Coordinates of C-alpha atoms and ligand atoms in Angstrom, one line a residue:
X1 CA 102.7 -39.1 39.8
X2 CA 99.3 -37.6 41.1
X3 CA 96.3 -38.6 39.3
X4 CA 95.3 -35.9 36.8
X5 CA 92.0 -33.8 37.6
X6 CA 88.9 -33.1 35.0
X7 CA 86.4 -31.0 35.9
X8 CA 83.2 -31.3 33.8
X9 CA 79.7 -30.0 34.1
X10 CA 80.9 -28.6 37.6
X11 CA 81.6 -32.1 38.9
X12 CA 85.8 -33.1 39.4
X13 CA 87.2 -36.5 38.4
X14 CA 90.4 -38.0 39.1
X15 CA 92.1 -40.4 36.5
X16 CA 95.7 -42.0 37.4
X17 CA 98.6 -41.6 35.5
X18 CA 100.7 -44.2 33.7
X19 CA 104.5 -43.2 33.1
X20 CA 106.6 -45.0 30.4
X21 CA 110.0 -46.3 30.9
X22 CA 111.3 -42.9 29.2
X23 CA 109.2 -40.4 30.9
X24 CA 106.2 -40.3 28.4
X25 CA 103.2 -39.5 30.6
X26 CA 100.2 -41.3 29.6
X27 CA 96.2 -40.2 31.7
X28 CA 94.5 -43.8 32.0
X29 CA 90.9 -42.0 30.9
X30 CA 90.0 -46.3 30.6
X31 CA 87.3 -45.2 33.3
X32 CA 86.6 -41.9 31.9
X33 CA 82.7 -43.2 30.6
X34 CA 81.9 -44.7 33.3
X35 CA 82.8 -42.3 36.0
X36 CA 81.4 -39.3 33.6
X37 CA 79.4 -40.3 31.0
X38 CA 81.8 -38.3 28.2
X39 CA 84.4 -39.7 26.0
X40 CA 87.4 -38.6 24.6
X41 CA 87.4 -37.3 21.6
X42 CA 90.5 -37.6 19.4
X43 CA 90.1 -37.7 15.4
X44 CA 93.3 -39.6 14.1
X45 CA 94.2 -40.9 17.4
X46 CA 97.3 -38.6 17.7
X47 CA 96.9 -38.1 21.8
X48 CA 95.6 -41.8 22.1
X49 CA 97.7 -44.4 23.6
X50 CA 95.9 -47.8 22.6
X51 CA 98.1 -50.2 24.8
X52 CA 101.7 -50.3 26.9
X53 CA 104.1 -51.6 24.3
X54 CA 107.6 -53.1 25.4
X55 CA 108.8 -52.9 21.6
X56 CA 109.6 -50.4 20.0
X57 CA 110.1 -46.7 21.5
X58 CA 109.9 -43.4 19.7
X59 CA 110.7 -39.5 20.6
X60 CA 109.8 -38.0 17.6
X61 CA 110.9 -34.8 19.1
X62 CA 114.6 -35.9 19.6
X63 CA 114.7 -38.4 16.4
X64 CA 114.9 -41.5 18.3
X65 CA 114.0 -44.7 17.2
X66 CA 115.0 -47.7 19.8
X67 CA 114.3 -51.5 18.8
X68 CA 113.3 -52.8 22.4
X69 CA 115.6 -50.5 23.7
X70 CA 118.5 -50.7 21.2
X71 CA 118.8 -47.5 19.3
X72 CA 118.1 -47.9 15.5
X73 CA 121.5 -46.7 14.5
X74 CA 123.1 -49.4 16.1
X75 CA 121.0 -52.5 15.0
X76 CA 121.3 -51.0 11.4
X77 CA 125.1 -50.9 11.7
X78 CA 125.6 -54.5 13.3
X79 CA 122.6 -56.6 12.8
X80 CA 120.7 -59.2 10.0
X81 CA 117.4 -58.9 9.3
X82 CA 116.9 -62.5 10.5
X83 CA 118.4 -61.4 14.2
X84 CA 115.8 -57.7 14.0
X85 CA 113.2 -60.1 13.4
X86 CA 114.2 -62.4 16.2
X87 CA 114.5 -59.7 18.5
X88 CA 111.5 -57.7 18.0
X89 CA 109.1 -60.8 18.4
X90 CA 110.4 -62.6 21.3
X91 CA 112.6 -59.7 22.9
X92 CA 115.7 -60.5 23.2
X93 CA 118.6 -60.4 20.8
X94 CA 118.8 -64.3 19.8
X95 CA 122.2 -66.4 21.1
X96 CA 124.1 -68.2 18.5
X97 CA 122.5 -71.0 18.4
X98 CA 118.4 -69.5 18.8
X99 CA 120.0 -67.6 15.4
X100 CA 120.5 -70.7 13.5
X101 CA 117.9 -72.4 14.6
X102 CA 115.6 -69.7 13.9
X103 CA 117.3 -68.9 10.4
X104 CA 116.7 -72.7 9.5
X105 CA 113.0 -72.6 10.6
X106 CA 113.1 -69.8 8.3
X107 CA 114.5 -71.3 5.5
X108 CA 112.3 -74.6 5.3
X109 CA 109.2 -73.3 5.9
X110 CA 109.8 -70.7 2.1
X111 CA 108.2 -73.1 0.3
X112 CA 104.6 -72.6 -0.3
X113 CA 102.1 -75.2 -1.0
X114 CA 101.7 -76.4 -4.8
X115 CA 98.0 -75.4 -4.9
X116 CA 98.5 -72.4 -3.6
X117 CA 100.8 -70.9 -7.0
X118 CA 97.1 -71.8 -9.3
X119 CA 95.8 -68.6 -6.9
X120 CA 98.6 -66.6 -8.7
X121 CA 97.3 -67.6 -12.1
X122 CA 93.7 -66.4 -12.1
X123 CA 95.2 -62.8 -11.1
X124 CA 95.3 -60.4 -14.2
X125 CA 98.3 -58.9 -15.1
X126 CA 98.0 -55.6 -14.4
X127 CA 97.0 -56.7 -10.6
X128 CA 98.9 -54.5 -8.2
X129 CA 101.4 -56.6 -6.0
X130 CA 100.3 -55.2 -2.8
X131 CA 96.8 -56.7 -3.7
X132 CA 98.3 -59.9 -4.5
X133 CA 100.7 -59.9 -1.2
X134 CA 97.2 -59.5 0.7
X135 CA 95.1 -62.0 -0.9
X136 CA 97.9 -64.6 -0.2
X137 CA 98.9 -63.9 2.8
X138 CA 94.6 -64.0 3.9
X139 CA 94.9 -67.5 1.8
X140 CA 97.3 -69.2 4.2
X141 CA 94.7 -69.6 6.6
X142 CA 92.7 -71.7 4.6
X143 CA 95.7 -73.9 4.9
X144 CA 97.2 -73.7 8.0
X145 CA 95.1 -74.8 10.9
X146 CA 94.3 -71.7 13.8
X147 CA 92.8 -73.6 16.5
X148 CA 94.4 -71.1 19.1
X149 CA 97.2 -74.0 20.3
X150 CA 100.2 -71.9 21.4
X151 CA 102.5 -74.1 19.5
X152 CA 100.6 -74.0 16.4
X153 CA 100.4 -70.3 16.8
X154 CA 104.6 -70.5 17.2
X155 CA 104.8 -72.3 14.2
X156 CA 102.6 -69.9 12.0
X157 CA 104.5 -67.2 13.2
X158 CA 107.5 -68.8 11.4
X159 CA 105.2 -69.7 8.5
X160 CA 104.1 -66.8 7.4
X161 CA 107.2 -64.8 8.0
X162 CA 109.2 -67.9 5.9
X163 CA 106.3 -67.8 3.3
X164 CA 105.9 -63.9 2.8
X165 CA 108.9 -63.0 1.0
X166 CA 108.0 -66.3 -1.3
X167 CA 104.4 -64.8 -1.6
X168 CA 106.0 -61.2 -2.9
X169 CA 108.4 -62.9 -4.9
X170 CA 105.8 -64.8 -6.8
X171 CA 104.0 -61.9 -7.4
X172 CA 106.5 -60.0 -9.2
X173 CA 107.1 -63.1 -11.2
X174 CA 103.6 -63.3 -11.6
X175 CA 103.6 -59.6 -13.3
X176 CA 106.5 -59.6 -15.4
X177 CA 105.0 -63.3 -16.3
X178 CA 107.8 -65.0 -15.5
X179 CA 108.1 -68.7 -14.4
X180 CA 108.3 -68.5 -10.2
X181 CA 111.9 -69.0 -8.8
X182 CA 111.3 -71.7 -5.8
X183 CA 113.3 -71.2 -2.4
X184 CA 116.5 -72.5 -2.1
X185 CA 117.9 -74.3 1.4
X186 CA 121.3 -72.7 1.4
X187 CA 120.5 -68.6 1.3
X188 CA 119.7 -66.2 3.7
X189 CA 116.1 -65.0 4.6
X190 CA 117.3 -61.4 1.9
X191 CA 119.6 -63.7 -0.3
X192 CA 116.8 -66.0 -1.2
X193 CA 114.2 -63.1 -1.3
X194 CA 117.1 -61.6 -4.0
X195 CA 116.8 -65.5 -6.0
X196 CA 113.5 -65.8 -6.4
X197 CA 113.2 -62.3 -7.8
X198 CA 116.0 -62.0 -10.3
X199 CA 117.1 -65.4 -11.2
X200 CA 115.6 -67.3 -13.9
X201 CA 115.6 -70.9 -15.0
X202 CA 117.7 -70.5 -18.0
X203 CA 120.9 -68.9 -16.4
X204 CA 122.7 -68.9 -12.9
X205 CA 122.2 -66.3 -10.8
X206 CA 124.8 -65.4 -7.7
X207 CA 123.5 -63.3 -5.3
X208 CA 125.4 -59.9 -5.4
X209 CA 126.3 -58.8 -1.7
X210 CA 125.8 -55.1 -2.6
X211 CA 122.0 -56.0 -3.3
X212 CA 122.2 -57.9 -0.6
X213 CA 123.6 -55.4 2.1
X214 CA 121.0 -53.0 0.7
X215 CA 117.9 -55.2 1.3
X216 CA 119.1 -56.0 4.9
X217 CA 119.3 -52.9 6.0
X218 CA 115.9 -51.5 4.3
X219 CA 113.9 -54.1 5.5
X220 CA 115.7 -53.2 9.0
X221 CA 114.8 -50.2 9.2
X222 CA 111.2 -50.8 8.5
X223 CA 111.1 -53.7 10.8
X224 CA 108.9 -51.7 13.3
X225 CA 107.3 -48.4 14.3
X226 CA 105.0 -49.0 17.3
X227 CA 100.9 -47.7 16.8
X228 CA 100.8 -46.4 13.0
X229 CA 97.9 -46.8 10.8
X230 CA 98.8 -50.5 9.5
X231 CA 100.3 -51.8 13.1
X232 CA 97.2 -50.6 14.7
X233 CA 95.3 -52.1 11.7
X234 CA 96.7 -55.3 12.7
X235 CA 96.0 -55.4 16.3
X236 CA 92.4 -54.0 16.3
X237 CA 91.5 -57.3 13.7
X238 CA 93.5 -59.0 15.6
X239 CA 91.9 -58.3 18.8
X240 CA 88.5 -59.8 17.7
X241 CA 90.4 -62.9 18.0
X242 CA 90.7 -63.5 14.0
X243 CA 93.9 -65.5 12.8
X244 CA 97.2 -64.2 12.2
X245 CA 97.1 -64.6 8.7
X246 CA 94.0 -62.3 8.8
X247 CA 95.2 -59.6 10.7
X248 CA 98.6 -59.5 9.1
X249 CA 96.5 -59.3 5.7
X250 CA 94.5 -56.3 7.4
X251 CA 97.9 -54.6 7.5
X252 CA 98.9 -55.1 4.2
X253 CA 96.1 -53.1 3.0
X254 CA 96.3 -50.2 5.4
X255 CA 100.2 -50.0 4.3
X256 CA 99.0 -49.4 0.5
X257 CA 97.7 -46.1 0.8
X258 CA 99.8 -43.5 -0.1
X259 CA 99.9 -41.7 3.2
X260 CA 101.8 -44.8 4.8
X261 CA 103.7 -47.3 3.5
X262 CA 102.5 -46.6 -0.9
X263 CA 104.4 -43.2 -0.5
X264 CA 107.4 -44.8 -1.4
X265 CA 106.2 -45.7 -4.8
X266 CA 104.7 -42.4 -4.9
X267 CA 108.0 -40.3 -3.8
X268 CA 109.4 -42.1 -7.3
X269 CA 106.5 -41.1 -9.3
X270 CA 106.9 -37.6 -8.1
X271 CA 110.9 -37.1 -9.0
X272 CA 109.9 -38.4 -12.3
X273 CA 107.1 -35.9 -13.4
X274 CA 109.6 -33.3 -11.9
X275 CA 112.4 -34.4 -14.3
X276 CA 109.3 -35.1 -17.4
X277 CA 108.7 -31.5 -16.7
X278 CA 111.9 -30.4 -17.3
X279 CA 113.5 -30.5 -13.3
X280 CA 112.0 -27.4 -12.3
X281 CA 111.7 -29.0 -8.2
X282 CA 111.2 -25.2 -6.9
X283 CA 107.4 -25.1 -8.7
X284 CA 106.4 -28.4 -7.1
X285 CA 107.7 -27.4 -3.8
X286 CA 105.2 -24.0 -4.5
X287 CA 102.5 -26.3 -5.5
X288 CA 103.3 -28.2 -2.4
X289 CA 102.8 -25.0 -0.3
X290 CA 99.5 -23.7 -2.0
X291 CA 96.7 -24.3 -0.1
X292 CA 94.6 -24.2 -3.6
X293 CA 96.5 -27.3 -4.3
X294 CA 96.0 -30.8 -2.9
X295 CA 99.7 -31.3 -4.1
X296 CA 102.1 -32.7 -1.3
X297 CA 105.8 -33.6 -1.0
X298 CA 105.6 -37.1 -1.1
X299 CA 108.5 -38.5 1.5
X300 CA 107.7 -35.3 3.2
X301 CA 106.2 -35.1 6.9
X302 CA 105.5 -37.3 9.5
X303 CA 102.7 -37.5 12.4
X304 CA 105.5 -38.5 14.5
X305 CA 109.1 -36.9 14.0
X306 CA 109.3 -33.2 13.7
X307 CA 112.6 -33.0 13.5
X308 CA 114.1 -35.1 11.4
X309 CA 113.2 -39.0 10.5
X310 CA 116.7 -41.5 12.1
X311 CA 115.7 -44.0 9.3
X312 CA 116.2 -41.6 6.6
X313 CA 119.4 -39.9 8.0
X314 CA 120.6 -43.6 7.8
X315 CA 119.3 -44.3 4.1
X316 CA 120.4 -40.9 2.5
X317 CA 124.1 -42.0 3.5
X318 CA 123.2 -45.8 2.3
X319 CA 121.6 -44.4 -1.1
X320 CA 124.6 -42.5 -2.2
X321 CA 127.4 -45.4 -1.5
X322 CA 125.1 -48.6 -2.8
X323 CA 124.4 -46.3 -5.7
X324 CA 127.9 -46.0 -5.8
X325 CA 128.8 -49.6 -5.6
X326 CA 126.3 -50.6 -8.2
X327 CA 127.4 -48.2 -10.4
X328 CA 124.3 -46.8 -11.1
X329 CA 124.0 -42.9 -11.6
X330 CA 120.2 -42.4 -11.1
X331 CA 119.1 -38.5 -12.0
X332 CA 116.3 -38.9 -9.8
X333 CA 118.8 -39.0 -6.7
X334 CA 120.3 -35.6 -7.6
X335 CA 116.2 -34.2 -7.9
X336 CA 115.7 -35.6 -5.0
X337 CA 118.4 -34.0 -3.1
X338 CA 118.0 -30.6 -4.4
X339 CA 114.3 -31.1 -3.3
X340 CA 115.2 -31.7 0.0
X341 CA 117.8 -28.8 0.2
X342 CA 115.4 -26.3 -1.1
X343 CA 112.8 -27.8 1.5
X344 CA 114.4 -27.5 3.9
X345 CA 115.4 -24.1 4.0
X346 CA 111.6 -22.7 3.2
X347 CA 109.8 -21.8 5.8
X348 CA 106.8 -23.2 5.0
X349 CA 108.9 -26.5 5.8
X350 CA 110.5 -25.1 8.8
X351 CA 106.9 -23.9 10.1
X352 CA 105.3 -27.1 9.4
X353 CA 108.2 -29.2 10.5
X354 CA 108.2 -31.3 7.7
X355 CA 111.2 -33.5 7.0
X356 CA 112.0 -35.9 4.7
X357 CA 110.4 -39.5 6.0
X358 CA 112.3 -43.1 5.6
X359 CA 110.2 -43.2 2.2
X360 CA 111.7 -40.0 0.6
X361 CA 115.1 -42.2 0.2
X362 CA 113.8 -45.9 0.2
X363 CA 112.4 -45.8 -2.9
X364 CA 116.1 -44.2 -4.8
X365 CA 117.7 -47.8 -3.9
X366 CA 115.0 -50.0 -4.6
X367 CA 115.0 -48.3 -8.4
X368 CA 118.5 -48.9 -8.2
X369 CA 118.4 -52.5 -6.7
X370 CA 115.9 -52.8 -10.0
X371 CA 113.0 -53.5 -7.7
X372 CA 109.7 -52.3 -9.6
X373 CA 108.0 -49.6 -8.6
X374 CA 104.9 -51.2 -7.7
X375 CA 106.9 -53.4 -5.7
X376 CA 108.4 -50.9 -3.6
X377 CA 105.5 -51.0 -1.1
X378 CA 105.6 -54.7 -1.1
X379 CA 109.0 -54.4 0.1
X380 CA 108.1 -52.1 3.2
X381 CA 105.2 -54.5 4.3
X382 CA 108.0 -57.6 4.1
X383 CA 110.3 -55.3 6.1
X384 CA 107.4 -54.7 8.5
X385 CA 106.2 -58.2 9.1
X386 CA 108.1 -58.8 12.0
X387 CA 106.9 -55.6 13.6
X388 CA 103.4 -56.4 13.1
X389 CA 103.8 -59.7 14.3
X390 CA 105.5 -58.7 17.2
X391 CA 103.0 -56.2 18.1
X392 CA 100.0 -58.9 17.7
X393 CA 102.0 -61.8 19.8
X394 CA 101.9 -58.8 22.5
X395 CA 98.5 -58.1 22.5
X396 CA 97.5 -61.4 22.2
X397 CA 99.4 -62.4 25.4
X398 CA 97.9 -59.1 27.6
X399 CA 96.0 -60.7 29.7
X400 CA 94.2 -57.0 30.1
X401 CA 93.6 -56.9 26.1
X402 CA 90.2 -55.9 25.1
X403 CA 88.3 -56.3 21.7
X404 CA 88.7 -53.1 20.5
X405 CA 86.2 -50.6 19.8
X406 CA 86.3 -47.0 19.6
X407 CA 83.3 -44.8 20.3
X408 CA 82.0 -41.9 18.6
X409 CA 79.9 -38.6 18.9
X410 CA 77.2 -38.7 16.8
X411 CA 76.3 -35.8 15.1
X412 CA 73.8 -36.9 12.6
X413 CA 69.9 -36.2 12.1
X414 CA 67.9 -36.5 15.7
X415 CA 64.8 -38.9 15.8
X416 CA 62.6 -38.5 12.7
X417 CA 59.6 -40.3 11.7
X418 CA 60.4 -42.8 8.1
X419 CA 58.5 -41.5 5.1
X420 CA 57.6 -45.0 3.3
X421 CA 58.4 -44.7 -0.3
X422 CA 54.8 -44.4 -1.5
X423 CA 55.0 -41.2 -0.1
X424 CA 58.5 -40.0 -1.3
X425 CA 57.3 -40.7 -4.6
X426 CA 55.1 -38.8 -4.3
X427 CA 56.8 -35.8 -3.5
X428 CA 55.7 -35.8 0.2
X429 CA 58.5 -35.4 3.2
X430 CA 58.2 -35.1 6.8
X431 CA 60.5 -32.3 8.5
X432 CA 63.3 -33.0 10.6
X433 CA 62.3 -33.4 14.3
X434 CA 66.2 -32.6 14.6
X435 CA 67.3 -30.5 17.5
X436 CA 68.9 -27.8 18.1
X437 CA 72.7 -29.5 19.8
X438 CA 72.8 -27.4 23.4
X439 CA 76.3 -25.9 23.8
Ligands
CMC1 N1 103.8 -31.5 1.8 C1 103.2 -30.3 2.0 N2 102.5 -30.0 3.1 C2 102.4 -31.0 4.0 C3 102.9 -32.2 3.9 C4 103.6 -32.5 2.7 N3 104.2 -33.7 2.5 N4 102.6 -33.0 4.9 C5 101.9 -32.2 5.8 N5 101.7 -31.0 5.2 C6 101.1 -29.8 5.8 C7 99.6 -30.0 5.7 O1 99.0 -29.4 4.6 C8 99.1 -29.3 7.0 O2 99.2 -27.9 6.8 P1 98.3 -26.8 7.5 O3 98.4 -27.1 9.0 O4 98.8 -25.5 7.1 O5 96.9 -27.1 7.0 C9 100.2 -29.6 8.0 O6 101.4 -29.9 7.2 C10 99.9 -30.8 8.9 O7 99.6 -31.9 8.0 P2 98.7 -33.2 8.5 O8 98.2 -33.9 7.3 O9 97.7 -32.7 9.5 O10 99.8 -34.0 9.3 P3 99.6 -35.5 9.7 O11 100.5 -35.7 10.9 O12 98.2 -35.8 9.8 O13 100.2 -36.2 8.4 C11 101.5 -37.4 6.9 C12 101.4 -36.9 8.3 C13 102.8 -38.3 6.8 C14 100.3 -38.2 6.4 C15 101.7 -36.1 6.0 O14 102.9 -35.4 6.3 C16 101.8 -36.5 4.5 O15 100.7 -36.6 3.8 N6 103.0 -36.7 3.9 C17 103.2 -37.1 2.5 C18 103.0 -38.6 2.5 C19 104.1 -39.4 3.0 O16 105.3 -39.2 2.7 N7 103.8 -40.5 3.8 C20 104.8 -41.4 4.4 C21 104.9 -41.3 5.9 S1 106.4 -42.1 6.5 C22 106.1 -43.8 6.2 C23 105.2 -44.3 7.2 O17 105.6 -44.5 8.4 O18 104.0 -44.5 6.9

């Protein structure tokens, strides 16, 4: 493709063009500071590609979401969690025997080490488990060694993804101050997650296949989602050369907020002051489109896909049969429906092309699969683990990775002389020697 052309301050420069595997057009502006002196200026990065990615591809336009190169659909319909996590950090769907191997690696490495459940204890109750996840998952460094040998790296990658859904478990235990639930050898990577959460010492507990169909397939379909705010977290700590652990804990925090991964809990909160205030969804959908009113849709609208969100087309389906299999007849699901009918025919929707998000449904079958509500984000970082990991094993082996570092126009105060405090005190100030900015 020719190079594109910027002409600025009467000069023209040329910058080549990079062109994805599906016909995304990216302008390398890498030189554009030193060839012009300028940078490019883009608040919230939403026309900033920050590296070539072979994992995970996105047309937000279309509603496609493709697993390196396998459209979500598909992996949802036919695949583990175990094999999604496989595939998205070393990049191929794993034979047979890679599977088990990798499911077994898995499995022994659940167990976290003795001293590291005191950490749990000095927590106070009311900690939020997306706190707790972080602190942990930081912790493991202080345990595993990072001296940057690839094999040690190989086996932290297994570590922390074994250890995670330990880590979460404990800290649900933690809350509801029950005794922790240690890994057992013979479940699954969601079956065990399941055991650790529910069971308790003084009964059995038999994992139901309903709960544990549901987990799979959520934690699926959050496995990855290329350059958002937490995966981007992850590989700008990462790319100071921290440790795993580190980075992945960086991404556990940028999850939280409630404009990424903490909208799930938030979506619940919503449905339930709607139903507290008697169902009226219509007035919160108005409240929602006042511009008085900081009031959003929560599960509504994405900075991505304008036309409709593939992951929750797939959960919509999924909520109303697991709910339907558990038996479970949750008012909040018929709120949220009528929410999303109404929605979507308002204009204000259509303008704005806002459409329910994977979050608007997640959150319906984790209340049913009696996951806590301030778990519910803890369950979309677990889900995302293998993304992020992914995407930091891929920087990490770029050979043309960079620490990165953004610029900035700055638009503060112009040189000014310090006034010492003697003389603030005493009520004297210099003026601004700020200038005019020249257009
Ligand atoms: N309800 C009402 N209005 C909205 C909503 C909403 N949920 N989302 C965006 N808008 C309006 C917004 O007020 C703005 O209107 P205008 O142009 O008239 O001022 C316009 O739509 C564009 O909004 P934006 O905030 O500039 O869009 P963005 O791409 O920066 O934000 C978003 C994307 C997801 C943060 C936003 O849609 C939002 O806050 N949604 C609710 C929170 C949510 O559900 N987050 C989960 C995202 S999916 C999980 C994940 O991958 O993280």
């Amino acid at each position: 493709m020719q190079p594109a052309k910027l002409t600025l301050n009467g000069s023209e420069y040329e910058f080549p063009v990079t062109v994805g595997t599906e016909n995304e057009i990216g302008v390398d502006f890498s030189a554009l500071r030193s060839t012009t002196g300028a940078i490019a200026l883009d608040p919230g990065y939403g026309n900033t590609g920050s590296c070539l990615s072979t994992i995970t591809f996105i047309d937000g336009e279309k509603g496609i979401l493709r697993y390196r190169g396998y459209p979500i659909e598909e992996v949802a319909q036919s695949a583990g969690f175990e094999e999604v996590c496989f595939l998205l950090i070393y990049g191929h769907l794993p034979s047979p025997e890679e599977l088990t191997r990798f499911q077994k690696d898995l499995t022994y490495h659940a167990m976290i080490r003795e001293e590291m459940k005191d950490f749990f204890k000095d927590f106070p109750l009311s900690a939020h488990p997306m706190m707790v996840l972080s602190a942990m998952l930081a912790s493991l460094s202080a345990f595993y060694p990072w001296s940057g040998d690839q094999d040690e790296i190989d086996l932290n990658i297994i570590r922390l993804l074994a250890k995670a859904k330990t880590i979460a478990a404990f800290s649900y235990k933690k809350s509801v101050g029950q005794p922790f639930v240690y890994p057992r050898n013979d479940l699954s990577y969601t079956e065990n997650f399941l055991h650790m959460m529910f069971a308790v010492p003084a009964e059995p507990y038999l994992v139901s296949p309903v709960l544990d169909n549901a987990l799979n397939l959520l934690l699926i379909l959050h496995a990855d989602h290329e350059q958002n705010c937490s995966t981007s977290s992850v590989r700008m700590v990462g790319s100071s050369q921290s440790n795993l652990f580190a980075a992945i804990a960086a991404g556990v925090n940028a999850l939280w907020g409630p404009l990424h991964g903490g909208a799930n809990q938030k979506v619940i909160e919503m449905l339930q002051a709607i139903r507290d205030d008697g169902g009226d969804y219509r007035k919160f959908v108005n409240m929602a489109k006042d511009k008085n009113s900081p009031f959003r849709l929560m599960g509504f609208g994405h900075r991505v896909y304008k036309n409709f969100d593939p992951r929750a087309k797939i959960l919509k389906t999924a909520a109303d049969d697991v709910l339907r299999e558990l038996g479970v007849d949750d008012p909040l699901l018929d709120i949220a429906k009528k929410l999303e009918e109404v929605a979507l025919s308002d204009s204000y929707f259509i303008d704005h092309k806002l459409y329910p998000n994977v979050d608007f449904y997640s959150g319906i079958l984790y209340r049913a699969m009696n996951i806590p509500t301030d778990m519910f984000t803890v369950m979309f970082a677990l889900g995302r683990l293998p993304g992020w990991i992914a995407q930091w094993k891929e920087m990490r082996e770029d050979p043309k990775a960079k620490i990165a570092r953004p610029r900035q126009i700055y638009v503060g105060e112009a040189k000014r002389a310090f006034v010492p405090l003697e003389l603030r005190a005493a009520g004297e100030t210099k003026k601004s020697t700020k200038q005019p900015v020249p257009a």
